CSV table of N, CA and C in Angstrom, one decimal:
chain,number,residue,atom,x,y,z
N,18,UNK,N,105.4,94.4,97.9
N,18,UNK,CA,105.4,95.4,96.8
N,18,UNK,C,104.9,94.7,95.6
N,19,UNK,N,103.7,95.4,94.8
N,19,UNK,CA,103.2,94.9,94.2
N,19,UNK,C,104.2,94.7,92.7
N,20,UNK,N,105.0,95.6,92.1
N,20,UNK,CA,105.8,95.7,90.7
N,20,UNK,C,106.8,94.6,91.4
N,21,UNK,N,107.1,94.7,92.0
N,21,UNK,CA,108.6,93.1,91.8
N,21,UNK,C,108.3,91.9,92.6
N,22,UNK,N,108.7,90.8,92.6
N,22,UNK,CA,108.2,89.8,93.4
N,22,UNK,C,109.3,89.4,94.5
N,23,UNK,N,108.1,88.8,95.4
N,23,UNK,CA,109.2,88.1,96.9
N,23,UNK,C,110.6,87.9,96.4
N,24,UNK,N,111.2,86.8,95.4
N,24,UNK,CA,112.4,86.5,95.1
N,24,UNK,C,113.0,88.1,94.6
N,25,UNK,N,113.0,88.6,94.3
N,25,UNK,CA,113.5,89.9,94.1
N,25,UNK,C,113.7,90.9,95.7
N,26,UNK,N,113.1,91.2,95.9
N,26,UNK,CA,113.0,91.8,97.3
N,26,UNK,C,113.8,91.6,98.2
N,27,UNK,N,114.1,90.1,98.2
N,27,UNK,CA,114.6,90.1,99.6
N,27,UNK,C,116.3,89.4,99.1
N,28,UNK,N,117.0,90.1,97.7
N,28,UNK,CA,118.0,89.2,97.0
N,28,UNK,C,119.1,89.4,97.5
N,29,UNK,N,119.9,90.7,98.3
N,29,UNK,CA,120.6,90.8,98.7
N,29,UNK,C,120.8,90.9,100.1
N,30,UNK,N,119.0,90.9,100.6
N,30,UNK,CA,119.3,91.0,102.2
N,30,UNK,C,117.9,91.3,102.7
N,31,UNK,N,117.3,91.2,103.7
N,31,UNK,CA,115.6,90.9,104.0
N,31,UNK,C,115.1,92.5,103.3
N,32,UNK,N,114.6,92.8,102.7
N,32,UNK,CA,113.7,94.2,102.6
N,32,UNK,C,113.6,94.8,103.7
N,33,UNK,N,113.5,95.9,103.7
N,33,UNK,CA,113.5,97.0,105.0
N,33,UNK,C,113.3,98.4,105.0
N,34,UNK,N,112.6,99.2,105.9
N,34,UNK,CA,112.9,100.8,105.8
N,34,UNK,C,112.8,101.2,107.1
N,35,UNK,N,113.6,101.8,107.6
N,35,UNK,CA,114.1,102.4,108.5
N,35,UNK,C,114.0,103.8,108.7
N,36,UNK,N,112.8,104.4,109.5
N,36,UNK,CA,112.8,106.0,109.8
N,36,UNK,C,113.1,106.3,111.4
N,37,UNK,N,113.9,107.4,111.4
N,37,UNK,CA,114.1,108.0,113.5
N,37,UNK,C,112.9,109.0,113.3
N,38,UNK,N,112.9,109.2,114.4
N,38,UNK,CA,111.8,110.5,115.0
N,38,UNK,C,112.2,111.7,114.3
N,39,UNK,N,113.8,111.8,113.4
N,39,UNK,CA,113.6,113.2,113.0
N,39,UNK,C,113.0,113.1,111.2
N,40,UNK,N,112.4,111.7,110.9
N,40,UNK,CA,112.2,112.0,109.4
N,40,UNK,C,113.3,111.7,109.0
N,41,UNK,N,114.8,111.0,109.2
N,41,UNK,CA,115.3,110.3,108.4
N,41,UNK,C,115.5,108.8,108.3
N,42,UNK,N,116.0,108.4,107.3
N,42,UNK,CA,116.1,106.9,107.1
N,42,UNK,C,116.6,106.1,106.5
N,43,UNK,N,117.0,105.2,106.2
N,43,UNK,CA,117.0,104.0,104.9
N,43,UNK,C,116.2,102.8,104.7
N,44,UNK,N,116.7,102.5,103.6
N,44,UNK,CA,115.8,101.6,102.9
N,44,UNK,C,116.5,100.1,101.8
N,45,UNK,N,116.4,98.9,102.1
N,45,UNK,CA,116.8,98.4,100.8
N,45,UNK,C,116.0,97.6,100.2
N,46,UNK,N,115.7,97.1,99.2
N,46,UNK,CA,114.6,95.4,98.7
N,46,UNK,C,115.4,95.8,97.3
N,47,UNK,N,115.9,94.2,96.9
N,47,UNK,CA,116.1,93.8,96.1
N,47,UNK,C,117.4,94.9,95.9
N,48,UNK,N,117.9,95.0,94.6
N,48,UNK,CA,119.2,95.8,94.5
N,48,UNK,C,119.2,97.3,94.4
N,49,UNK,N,118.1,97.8,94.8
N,49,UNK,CA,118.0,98.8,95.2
N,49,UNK,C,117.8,99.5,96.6
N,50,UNK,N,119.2,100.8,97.3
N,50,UNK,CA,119.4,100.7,98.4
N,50,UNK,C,119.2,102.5,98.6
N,51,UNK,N,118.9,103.0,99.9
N,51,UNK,CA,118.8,104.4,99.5
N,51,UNK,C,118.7,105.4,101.1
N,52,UNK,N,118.8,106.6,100.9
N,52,UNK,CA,118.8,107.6,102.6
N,52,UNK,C,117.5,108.1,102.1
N,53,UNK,N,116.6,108.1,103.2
N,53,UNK,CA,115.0,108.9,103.1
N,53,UNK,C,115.4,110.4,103.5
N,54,UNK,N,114.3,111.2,103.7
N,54,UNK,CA,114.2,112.5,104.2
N,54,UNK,C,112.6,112.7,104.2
N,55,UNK,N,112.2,112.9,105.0
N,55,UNK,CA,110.9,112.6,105.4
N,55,UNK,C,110.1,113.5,106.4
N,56,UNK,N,108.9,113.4,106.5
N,56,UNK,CA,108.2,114.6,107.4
N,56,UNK,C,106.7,113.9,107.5
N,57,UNK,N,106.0,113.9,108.7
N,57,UNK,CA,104.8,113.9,108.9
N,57,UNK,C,103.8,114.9,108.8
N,58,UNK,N,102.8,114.6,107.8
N,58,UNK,CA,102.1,115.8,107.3
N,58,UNK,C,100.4,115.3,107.5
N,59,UNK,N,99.2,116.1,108.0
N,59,UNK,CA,98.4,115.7,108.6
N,59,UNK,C,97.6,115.9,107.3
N,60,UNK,N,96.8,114.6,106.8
N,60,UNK,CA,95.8,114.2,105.5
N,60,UNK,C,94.6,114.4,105.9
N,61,UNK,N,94.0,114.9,106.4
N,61,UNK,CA,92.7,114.9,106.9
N,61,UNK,C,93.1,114.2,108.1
N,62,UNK,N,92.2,113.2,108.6
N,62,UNK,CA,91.9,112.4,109.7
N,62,UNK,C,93.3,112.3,110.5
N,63,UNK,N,94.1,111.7,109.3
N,63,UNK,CA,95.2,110.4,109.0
N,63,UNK,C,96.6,111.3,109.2
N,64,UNK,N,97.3,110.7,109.6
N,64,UNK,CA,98.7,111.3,109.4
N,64,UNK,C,99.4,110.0,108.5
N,65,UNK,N,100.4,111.5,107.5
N,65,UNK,CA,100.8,110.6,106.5
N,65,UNK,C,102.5,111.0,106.7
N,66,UNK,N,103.3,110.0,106.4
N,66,UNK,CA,105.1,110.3,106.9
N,66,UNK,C,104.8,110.7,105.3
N,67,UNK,N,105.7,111.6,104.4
N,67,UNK,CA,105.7,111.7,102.8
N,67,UNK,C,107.2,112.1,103.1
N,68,UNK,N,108.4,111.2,101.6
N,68,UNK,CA,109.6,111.5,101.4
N,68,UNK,C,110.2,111.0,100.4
N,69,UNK,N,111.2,111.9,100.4
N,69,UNK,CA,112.2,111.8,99.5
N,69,UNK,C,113.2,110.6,99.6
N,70,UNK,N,113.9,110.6,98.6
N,70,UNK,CA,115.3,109.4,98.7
N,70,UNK,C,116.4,109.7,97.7
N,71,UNK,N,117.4,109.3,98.1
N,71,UNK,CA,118.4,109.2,96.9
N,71,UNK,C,118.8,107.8,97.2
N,72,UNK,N,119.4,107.3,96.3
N,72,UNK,CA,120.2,106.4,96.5
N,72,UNK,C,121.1,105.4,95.4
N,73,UNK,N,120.5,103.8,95.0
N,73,UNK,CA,121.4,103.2,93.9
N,73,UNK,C,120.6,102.8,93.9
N,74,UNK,N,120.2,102.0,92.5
N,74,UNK,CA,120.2,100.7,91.9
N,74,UNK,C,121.1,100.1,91.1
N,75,UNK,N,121.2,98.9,91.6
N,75,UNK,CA,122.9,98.0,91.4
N,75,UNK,C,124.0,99.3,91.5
N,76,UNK,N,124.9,99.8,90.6
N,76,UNK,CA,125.8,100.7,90.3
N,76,UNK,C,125.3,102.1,90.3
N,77,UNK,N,124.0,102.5,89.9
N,77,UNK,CA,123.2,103.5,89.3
N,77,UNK,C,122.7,104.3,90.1
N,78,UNK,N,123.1,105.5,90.3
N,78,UNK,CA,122.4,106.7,91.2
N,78,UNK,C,120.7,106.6,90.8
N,79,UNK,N,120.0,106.7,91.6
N,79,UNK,CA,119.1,107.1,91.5
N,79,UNK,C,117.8,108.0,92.4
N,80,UNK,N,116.7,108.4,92.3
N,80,UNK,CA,116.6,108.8,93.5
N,80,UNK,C,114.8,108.7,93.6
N,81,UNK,N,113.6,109.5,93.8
N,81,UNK,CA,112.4,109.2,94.0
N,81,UNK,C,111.6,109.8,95.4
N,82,UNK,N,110.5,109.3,95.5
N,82,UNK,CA,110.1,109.7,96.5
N,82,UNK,C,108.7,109.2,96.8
N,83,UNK,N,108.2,109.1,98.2
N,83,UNK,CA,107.0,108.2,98.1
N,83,UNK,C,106.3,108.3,99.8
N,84,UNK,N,105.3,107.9,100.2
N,84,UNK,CA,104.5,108.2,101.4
N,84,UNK,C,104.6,106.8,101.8
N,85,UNK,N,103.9,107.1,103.8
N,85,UNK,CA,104.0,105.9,104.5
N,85,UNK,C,102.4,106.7,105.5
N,86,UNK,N,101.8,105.4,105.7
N,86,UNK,CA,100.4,105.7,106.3
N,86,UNK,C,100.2,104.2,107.6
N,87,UNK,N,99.9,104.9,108.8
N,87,UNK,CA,100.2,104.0,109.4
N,87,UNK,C,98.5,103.2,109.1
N,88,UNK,N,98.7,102.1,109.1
N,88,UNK,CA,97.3,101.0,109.6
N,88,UNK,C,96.9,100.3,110.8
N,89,UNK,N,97.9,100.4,111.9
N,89,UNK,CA,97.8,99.9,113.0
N,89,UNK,C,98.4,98.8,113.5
N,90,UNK,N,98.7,98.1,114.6
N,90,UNK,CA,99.3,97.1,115.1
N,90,UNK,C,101.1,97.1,114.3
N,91,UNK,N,101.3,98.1,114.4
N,91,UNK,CA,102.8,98.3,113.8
N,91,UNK,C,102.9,98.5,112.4
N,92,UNK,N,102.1,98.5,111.6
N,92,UNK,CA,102.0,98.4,110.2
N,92,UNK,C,102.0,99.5,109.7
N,93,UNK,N,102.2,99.1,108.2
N,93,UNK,CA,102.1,100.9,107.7
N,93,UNK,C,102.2,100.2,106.1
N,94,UNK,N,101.1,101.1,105.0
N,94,UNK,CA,101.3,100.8,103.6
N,94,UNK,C,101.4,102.2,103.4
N,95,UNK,N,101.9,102.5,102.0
N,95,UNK,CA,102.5,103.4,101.0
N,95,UNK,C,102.5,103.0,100.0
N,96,UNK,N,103.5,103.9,99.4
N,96,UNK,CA,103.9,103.9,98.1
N,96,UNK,C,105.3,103.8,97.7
N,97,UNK,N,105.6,103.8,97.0
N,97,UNK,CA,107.6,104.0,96.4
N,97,UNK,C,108.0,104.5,95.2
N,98,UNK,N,108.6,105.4,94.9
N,98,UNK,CA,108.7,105.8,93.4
N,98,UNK,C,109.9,106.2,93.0
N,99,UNK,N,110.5,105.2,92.2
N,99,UNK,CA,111.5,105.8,91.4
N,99,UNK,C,111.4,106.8,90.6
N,100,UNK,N,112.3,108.0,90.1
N,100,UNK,CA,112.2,109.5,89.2
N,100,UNK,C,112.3,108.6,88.0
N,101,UNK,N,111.4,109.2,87.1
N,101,UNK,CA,111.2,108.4,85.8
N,101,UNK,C,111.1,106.6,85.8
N,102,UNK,N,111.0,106.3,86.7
N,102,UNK,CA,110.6,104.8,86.5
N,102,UNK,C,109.7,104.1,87.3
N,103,UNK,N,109.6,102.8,87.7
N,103,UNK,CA,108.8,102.2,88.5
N,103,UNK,C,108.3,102.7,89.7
N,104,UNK,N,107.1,102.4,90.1
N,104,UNK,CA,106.1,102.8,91.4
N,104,UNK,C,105.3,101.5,92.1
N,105,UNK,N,106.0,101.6,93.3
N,105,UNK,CA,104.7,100.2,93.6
N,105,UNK,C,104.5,100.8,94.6
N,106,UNK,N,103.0,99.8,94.9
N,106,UNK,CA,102.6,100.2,96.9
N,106,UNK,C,103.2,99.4,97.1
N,107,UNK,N,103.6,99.7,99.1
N,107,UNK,CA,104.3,99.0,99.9
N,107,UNK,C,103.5,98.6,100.8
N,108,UNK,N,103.9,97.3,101.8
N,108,UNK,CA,103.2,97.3,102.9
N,108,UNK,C,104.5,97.2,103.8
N,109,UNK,N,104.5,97.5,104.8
N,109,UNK,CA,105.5,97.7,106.4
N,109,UNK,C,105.4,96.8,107.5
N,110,UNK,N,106.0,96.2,107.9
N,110,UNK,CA,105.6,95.6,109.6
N,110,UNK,C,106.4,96.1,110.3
N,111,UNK,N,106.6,96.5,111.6
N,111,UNK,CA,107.6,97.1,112.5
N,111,UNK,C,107.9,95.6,113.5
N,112,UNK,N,109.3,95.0,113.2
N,112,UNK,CA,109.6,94.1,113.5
N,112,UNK,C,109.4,93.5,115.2
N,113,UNK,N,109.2,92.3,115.6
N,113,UNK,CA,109.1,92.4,117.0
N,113,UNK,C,109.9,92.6,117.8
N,114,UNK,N,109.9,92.9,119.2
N,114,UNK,CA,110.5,93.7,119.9
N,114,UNK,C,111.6,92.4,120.4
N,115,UNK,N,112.8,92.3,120.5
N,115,UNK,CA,113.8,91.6,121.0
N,115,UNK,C,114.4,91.8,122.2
């Protein structure tokens, strides 16, 4: 994520986002933690997941919303956006299989 750095990201616990097949999910990096609501919507070519969130930072309700675009080999970059505040791109890896 381009707006905060590695040491932030991963402060309370590895960064992560988590969607099921029906479009929901969570999310945490750095002290901000949150539930998605989500949907696959076809961009031209490309299929794009786009969603919502509520959730906290530190104590603080907050909420936002932002897209996920797959690139291949498990990956996926986007976006993230806090309502009235900060926006970064994201990049994704889908962890290996255990």
């Amino acid at each position: 994520m381009e707006t905060w750095g590695e040491d932030y990201l991963h402060r309370e616990t590895q960064a992560y986002i988590q969607i099921d097949t029906g479009g929901l999910g969570d999310f945490q990096f750095g002290l901000v933690s949150g539930s998605i609501d989500g949907y696959v919507e076809d961009m031209g070519t490309e299929p794009r997941f786009t969603f919502t969130w509520e959730g906290r930072d530190e104590m603080h309700p907050v909420s936002g919303g932002g897209w996920l675009r797959p690139t291949g080999d498990g990956e996926a970059e986007g976006m993230i956006k806090i309502h009235r505040g900060d926006r970064s791109r994201l990049k994704a890896r889908r962890p290996p299989q255990q």
